[in-house]
Structures are given as C-alpha cells and as structure tokens.
PDB file of C-alpha atoms and ligand atoms in Angstrom:
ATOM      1  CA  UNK O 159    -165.076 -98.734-146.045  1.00  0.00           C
ATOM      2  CA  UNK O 160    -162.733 -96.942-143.356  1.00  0.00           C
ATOM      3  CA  UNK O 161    -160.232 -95.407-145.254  1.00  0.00           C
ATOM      4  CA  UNK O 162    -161.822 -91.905-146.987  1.00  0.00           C
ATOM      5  CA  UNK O 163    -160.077 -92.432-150.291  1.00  0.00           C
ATOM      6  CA  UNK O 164    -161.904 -89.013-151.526  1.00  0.00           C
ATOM      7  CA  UNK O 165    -160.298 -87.409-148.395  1.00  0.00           C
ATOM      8  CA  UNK O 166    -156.935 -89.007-149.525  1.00  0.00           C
ATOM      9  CA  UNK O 167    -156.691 -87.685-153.129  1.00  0.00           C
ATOM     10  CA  UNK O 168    -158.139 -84.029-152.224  1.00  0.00           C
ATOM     11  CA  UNK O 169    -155.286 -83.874-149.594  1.00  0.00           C
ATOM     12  CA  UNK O 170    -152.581 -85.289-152.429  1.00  0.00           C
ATOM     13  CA  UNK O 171    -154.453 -82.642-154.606  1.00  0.00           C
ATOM     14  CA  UNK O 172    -153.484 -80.410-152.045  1.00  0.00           C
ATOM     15  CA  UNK O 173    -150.010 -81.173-151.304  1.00  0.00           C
ATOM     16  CA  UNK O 174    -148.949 -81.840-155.032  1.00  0.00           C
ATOM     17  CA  UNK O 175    -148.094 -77.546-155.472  1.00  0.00           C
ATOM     18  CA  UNK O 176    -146.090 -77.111-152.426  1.00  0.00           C
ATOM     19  CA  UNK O 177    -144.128 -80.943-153.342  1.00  0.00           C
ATOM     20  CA  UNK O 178    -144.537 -81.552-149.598  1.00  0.00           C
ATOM     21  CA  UNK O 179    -145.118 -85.571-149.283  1.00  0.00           C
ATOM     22  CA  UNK O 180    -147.882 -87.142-147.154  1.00  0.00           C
ATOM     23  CA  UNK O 181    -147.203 -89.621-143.736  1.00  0.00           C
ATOM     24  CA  UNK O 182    -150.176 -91.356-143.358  1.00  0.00           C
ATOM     25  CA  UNK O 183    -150.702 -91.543-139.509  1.00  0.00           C
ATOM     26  CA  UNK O 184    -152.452 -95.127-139.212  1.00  0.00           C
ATOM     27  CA  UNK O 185    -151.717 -95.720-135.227  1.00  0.00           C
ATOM     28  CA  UNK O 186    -154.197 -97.121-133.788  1.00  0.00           C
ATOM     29  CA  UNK O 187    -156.140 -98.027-137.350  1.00  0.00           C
ATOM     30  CA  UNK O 188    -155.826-101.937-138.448  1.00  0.00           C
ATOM     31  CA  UNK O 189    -153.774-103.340-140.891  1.00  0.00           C
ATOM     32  CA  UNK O 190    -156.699-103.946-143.525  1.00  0.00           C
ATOM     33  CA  UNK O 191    -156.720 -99.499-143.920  1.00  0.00           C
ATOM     34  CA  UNK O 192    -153.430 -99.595-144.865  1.00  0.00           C
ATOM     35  CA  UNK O 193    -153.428-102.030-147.428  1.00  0.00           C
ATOM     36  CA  UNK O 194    -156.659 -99.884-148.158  1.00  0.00           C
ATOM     37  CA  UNK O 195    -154.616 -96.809-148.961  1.00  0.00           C
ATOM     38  CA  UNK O 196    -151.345 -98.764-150.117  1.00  0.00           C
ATOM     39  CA  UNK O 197    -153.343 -99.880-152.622  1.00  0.00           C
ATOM     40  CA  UNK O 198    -154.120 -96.242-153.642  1.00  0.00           C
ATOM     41  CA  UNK O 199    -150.780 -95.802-153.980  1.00  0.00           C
ATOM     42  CA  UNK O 200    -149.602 -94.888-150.673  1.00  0.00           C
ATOM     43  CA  UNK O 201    -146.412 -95.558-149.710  1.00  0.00           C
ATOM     44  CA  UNK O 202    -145.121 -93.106-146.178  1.00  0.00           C
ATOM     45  CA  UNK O 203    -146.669 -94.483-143.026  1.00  0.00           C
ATOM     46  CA  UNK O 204    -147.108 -92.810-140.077  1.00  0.00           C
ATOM     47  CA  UNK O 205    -146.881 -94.684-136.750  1.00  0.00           C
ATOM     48  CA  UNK O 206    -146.365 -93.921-132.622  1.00  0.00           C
ATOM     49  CA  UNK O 207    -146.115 -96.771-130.883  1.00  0.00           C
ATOM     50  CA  UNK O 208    -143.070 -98.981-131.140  1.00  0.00           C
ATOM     51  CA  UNK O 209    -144.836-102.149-130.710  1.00  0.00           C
ATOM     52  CA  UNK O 210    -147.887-101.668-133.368  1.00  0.00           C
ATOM     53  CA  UNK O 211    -145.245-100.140-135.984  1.00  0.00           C
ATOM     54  CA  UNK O 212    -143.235-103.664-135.401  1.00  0.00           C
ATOM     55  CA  UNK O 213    -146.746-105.714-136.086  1.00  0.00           C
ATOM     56  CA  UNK O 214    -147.631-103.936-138.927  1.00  0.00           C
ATOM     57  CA  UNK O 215    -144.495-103.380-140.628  1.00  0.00           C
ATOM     58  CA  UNK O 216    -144.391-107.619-140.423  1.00  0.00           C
ATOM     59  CA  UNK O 217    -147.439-108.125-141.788  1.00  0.00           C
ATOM     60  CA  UNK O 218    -147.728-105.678-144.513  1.00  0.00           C
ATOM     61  CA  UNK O 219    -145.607-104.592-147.761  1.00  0.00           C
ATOM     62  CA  UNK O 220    -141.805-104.137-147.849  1.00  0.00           C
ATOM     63  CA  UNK O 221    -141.499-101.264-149.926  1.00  0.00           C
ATOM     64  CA  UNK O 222    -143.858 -99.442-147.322  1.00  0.00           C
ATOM     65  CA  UNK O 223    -141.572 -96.029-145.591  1.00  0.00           C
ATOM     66  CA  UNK O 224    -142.277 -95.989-141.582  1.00  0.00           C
ATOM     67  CA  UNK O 225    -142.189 -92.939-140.210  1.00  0.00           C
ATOM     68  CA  UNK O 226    -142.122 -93.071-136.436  1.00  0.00           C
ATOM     69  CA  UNK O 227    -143.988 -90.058-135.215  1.00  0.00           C
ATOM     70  CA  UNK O 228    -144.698 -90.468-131.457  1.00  0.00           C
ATOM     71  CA  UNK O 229    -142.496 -89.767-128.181  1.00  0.00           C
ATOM     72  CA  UNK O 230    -139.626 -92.824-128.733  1.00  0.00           C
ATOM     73  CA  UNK O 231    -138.216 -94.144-125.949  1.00  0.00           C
ATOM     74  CA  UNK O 232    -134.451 -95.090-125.800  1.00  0.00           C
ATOM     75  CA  UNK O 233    -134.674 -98.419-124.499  1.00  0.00           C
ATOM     76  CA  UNK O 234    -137.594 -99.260-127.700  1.00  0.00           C
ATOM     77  CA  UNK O 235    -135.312 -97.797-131.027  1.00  0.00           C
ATOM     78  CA  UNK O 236    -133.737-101.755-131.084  1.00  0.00           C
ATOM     79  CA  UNK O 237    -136.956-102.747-132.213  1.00  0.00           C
ATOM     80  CA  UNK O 238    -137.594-100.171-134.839  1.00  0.00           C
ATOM     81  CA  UNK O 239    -133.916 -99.867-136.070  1.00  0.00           C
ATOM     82  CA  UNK O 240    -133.813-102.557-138.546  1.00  0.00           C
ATOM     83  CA  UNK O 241    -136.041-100.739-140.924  1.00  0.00           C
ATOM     84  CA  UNK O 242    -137.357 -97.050-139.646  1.00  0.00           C
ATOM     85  CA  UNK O 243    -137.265 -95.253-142.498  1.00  0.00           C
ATOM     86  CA  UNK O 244    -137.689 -91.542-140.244  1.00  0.00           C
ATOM     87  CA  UNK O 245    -137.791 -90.756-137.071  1.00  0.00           C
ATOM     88  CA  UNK O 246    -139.634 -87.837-136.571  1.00  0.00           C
ATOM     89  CA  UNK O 247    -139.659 -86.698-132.957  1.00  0.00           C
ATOM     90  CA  UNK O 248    -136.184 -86.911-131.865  1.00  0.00           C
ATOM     91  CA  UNK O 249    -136.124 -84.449-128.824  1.00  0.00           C
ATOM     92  CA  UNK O 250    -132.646 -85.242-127.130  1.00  0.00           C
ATOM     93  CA  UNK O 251    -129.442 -86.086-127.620  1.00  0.00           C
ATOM     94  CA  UNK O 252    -129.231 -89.307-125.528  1.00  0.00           C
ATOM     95  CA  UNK O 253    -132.095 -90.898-128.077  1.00  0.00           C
ATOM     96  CA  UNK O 254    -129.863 -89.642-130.743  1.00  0.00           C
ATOM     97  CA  UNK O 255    -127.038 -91.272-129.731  1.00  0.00           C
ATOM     98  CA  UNK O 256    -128.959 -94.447-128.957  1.00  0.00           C
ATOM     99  CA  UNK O 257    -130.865 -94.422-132.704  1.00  0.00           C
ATOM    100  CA  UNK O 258    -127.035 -93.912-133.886  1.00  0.00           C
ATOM    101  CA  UNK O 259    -125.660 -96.742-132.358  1.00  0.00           C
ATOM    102  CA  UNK O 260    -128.547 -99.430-133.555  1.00  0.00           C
ATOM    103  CA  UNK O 261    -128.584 -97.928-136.885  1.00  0.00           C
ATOM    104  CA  UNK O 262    -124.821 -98.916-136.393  1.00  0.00           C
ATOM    105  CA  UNK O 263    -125.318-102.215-135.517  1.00  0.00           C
ATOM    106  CA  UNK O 264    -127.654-102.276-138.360  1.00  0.00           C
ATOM    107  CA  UNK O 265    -125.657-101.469-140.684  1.00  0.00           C
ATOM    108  CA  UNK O 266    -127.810 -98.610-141.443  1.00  0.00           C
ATOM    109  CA  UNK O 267    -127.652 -94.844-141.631  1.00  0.00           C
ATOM    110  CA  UNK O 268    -131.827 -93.582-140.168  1.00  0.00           C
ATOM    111  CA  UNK O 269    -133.412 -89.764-140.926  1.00  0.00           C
ATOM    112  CA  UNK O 270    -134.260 -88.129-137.951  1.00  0.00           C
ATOM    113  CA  UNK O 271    -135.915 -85.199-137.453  1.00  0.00           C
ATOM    114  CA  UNK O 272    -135.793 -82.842-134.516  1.00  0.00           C
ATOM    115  CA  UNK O 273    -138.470 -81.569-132.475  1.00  0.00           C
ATOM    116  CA  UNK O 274    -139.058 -78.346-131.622  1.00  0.00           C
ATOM    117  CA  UNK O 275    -141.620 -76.743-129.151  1.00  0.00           C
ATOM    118  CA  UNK O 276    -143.544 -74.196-131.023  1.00  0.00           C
ATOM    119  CA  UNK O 277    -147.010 -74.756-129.580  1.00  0.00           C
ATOM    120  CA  UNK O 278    -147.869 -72.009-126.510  1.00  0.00           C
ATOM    121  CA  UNK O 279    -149.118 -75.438-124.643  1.00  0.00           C
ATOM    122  CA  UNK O 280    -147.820 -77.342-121.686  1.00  0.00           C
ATOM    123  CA  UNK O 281    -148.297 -80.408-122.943  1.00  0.00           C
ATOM    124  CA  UNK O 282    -146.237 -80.599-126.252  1.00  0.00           C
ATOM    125  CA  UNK O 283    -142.504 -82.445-125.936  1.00  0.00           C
ATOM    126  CA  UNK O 284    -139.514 -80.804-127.684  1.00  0.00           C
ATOM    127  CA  UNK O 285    -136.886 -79.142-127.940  1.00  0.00           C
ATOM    128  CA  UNK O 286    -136.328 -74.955-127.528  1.00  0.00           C
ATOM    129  CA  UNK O 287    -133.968 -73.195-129.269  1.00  0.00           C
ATOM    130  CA  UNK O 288    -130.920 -73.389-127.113  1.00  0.00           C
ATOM    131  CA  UNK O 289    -131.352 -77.774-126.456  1.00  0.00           C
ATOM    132  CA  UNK O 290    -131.966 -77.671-130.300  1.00  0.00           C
ATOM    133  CA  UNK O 291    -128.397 -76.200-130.632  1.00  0.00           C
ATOM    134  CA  UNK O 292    -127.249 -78.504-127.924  1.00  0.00           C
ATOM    135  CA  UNK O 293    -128.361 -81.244-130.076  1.00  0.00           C
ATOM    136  CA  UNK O 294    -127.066 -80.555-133.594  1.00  0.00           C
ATOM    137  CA  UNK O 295    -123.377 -80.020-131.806  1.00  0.00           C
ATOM    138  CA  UNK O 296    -123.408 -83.294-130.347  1.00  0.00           C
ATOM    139  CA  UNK O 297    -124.483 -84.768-133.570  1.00  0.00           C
ATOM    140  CA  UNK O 298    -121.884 -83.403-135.610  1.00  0.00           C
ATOM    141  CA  UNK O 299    -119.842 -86.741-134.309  1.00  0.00           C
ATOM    142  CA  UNK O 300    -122.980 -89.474-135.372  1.00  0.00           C
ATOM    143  CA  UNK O 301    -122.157 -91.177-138.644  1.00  0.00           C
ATOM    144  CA  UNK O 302    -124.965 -93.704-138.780  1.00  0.00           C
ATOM    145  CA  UNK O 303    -128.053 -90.366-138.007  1.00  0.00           C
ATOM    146  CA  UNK O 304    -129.138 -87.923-140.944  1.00  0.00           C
ATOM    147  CA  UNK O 305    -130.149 -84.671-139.308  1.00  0.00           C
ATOM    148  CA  UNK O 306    -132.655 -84.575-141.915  1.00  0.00           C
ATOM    149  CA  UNK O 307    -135.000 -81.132-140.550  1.00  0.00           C
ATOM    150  CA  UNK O 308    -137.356 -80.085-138.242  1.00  0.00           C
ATOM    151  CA  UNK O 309    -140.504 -81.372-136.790  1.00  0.00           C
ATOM    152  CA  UNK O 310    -142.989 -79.664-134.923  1.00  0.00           C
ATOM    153  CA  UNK O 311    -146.586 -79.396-133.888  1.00  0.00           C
ATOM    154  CA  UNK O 312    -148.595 -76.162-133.589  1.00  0.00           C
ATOM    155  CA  UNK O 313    -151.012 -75.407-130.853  1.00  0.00           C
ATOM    156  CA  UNK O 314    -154.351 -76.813-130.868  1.00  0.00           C
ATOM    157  CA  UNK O 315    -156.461 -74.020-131.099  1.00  0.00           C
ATOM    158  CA  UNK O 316    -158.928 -72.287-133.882  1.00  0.00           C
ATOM    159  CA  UNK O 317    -156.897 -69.147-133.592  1.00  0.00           C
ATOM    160  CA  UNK O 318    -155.132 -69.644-137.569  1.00  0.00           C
ATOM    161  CA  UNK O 319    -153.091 -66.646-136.839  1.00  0.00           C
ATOM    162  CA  UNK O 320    -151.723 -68.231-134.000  1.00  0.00           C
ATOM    163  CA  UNK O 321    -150.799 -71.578-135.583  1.00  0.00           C
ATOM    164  CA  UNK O 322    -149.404 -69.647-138.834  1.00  0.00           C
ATOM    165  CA  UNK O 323    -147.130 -67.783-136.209  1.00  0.00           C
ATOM    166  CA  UNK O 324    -145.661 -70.768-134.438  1.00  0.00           C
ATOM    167  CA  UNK O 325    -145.250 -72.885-137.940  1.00  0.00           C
ATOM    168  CA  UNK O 326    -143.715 -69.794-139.156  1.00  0.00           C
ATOM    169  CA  UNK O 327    -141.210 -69.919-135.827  1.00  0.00           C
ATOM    170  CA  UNK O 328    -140.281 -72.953-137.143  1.00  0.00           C
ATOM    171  CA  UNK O 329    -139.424 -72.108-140.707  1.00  0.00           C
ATOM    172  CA  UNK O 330    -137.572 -69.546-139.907  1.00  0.00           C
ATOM    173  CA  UNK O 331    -135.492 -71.667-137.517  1.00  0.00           C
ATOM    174  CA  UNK O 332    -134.903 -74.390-140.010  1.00  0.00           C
ATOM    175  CA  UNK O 333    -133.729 -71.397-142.458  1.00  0.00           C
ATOM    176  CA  UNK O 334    -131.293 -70.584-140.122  1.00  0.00           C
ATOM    177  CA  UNK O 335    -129.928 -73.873-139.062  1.00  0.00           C
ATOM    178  CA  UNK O 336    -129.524 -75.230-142.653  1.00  0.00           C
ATOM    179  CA  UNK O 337    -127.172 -72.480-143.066  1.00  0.00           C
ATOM    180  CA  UNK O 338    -125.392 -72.398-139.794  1.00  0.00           C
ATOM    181  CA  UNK O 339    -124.989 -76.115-139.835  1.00  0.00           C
ATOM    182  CA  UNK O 340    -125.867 -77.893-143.659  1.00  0.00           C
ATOM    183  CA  UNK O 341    -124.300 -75.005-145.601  1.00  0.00           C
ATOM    184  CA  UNK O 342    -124.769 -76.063-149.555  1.00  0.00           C
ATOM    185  CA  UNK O 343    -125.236 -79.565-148.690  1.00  0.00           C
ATOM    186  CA  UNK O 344    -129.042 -79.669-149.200  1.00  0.00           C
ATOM    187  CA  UNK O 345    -129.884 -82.512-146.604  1.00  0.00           C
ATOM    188  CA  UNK O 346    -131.395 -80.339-143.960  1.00  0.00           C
ATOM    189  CA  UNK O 347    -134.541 -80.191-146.058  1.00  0.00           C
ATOM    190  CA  UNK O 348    -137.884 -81.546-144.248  1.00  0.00           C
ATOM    191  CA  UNK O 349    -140.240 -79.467-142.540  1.00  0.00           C
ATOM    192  CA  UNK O 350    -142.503 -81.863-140.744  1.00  0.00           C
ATOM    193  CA  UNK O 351    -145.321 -80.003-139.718  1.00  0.00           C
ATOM    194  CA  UNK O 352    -149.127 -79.909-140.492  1.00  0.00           C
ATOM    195  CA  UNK O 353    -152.132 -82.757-139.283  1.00  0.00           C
ATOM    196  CA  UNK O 354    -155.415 -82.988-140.166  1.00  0.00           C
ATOM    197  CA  UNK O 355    -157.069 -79.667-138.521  1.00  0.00           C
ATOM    198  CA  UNK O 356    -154.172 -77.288-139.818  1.00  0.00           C
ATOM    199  CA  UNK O 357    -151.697 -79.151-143.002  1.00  0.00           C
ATOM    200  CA  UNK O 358    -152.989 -76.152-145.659  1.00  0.00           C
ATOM    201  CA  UNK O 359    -151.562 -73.294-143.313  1.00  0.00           C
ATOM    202  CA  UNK O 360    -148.846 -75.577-142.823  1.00  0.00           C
ATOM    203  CA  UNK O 361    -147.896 -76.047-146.209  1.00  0.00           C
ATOM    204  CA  UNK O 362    -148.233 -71.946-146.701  1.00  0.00           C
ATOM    205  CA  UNK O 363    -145.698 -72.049-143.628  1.00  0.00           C
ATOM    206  CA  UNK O 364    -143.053 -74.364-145.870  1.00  0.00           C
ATOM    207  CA  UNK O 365    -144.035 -77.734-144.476  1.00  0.00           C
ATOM    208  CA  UNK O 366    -142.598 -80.387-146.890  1.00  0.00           C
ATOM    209  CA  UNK O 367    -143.698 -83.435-144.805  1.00  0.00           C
ATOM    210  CA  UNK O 368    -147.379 -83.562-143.502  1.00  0.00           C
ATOM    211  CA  UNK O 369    -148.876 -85.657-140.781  1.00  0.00           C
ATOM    212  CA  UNK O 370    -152.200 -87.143-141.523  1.00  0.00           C
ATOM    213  CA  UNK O 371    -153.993 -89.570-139.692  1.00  0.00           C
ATOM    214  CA  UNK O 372    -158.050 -88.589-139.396  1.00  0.00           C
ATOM    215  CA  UNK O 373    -159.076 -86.960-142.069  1.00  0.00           C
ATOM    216  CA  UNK O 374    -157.941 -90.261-143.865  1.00  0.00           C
ATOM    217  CA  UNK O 375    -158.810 -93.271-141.627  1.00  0.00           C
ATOM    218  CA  UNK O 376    -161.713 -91.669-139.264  1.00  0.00           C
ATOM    219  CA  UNK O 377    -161.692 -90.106-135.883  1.00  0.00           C
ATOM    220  CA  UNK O 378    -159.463 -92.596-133.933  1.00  0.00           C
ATOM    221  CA  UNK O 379    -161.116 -94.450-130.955  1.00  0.00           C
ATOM    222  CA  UNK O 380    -158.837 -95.173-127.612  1.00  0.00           C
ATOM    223  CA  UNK O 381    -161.779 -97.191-125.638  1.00  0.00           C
TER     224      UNK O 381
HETATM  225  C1  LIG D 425    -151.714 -88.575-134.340  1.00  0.00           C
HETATM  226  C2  LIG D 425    -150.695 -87.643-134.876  1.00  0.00           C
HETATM  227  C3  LIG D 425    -150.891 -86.987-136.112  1.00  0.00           C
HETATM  228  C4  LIG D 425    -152.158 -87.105-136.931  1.00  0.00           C
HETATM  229  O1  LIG D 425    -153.178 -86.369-136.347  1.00  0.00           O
HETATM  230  P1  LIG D 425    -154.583 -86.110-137.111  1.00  0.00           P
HETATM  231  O2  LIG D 425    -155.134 -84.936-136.440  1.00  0.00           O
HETATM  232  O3  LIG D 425    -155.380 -87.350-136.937  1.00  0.00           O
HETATM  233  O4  LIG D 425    -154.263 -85.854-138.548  1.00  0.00           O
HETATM  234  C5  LIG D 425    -149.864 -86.179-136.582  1.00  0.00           C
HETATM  235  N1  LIG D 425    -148.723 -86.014-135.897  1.00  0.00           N
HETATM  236  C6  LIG D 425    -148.506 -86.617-134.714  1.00  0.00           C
HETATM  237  C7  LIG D 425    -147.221 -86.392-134.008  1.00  0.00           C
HETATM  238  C8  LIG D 425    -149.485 -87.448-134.164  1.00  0.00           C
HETATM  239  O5  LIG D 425    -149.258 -88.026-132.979  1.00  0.00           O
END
C-alpha cells in the first residue's frame, strides 16, 4: 500500500495538542491514495497544480476540503473557484482581486491565506512585510475573499534554530496583523506553516494548519 497510514495517525497524534489541522499534500500522488486516507478519515487535501486539483476533485468525494497550496496563477483561479475551499499561497494583490471576483461570480466567499517570505532562500515566492501591508489595504474593499492568516515556508536546511527563527518571524507577524487589522473578530486565525521535514517545530512556532505530503504518500517522483 502507498499511503503510510501509521505515518498518518502518529502525525494526527501529533497535531491533536496544538489543535492545528492536517492538509494532506497529494499532488502528484493518484487518486486511489486519497480515497486511501479519506477512508481513514481524512478530509483537508492539499493540492498545487490547478489542473490535477480539477481531476481529482471530479472524481473523488464531495465533502473532501481542497486546499490549493502551490504558486496560482491569475488566469487558472476560474477553474478552481467553484469549490476551493483555501487558497493558501496568495502572494499579490492582483490574484486577490481576481480569486474575489470568481468567488463573486460564484456566488461564493474563498479563505485565502497570504504568503510571506520567511525562508533566507532565493527561491521561495512571497510576500515581505511592506507588500504584505500593501495587500491587506487593498483587501479591505473584497467582499467575496476571507483574509483568513498567514502562510509560509521555512528554509530548507537542518539548521532547527534557523527554521524555529523564521516560523517564529511569522508568528509574530500574524500577532501583529490580527490586531492591526482583525481586532476582536477572530477570523485572522491560520498559521499555515510546517511539511514533512519540520511540522513539530512548526507547531511549537503556533502553526494551526500543517502541510503534509511525504511522510504520508512516499517520496514523490517527477520522472
Ligand atoms: C509539496 C508541498 C508540501 C508538502 O511537502 P512534504 O515535504 O512532502 O511534506 C507542503 N507545502 C507546499 C507549499 C508544498 O508545495
């Protein structure tokens, strides 16, 4: 069998003190491992490409959550709109606007999450600290988004004092924009951070949404 179901239930074992939930990150991975772990109970998906989330999301169960975790492009969110349940990466406010206005046409308000660069590498997207400002003013006018929190991703490196730091970073910012901008409304509440090689430091850090795609379905082959 694919799907490490011993995996899955010592990382819920895991999560269950901190009440952070798990996304299952199944891109790449076939249908048949998510029904695997959907029948395990599993109900948050994880998924980065527009295309395979559409596929899958048609052939599997309707009371499945998507999360879309990957870089979204603006001219794709038509395709997901109908029934996204999160959006994780949101790192500008043109695809904000765009999510808002087929979540419109949907009918439908979508939880997005913004992403902020915490990692010390090149190669990670998001936001800083001034764009992330930049972002939540222009949102203030979106009726069919819910700034839900934060998402980020930590660098990938052995050095756990280094990825504690930058997770930290980002707690610290959503602290501070929950009460600049969410003040005693509660809604700004996820902290998406956490995968495979670093989710217990990220739940110490305040994660309350963790990203987990290998340690449940197997190393993931590109070829
Ligand atoms: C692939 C991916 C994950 C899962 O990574 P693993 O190391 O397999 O747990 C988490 N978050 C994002 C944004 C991803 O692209």
């Amino acid at each position: 069998m694919a799907v490490n179901l011993a995996n899955y239930r010592q990382v819920l074992s895991t999560i269950e003190p901190y009440h952070a939930r798990l996304v299952a990150v199944s891109k790449i991975k076939p249908v048949q491992d998510i029904r695997a772990l959907y029948d395990a109970g599993q109900r948050i998906f994880g998924e980065n490409y527009v295309q395979e989330m559409v596929d899958k999301e048609n052939q599997l169960p309707k009371d499945i959550q998507w999360h879309f975790i990957g870089h979204l492009q603006s001219n794709k969110v038509k395709y997901i709109a109908p029934f996204v349940s999160m959006i994780h990466g949101v790192d500008s406010l043109k695809l904000l606007q765009e999510i808002n206005k087929q979540a419109a046409k949907n009918g439908r308000v979508i939880d997005c999450l913004l992403q902020v660069f915490i990692a010390t590498e090149e190669t990670k997207f998001g936001l800083d600290e001034a764009e992330l400002y930049g972002v939540l003013d222009g949102a203030k006018e979106l009726q069919h988004v819910r700034i839900a929190g934060l998402m980020g991703m930590a660098s990938n490196t052995d050095d756990e004092a280094r990825i504690r730091a930058e997770f930290r970073t980002l707690k610290t910012l959503h602290a501070a924009v929950a009460e600049k901008y969410f003040a005693g409304s509660g809604t700004f509440k996820e902290l998406s951070t956490g995968m495979s090689g670093d989710y217990p430091i990220a739940l110490e850090e305040g994660s309350t949404l963790v990203r987990i795609g290998s340690l449940l379905f197997g190393a993931r082959n590109y070829a």
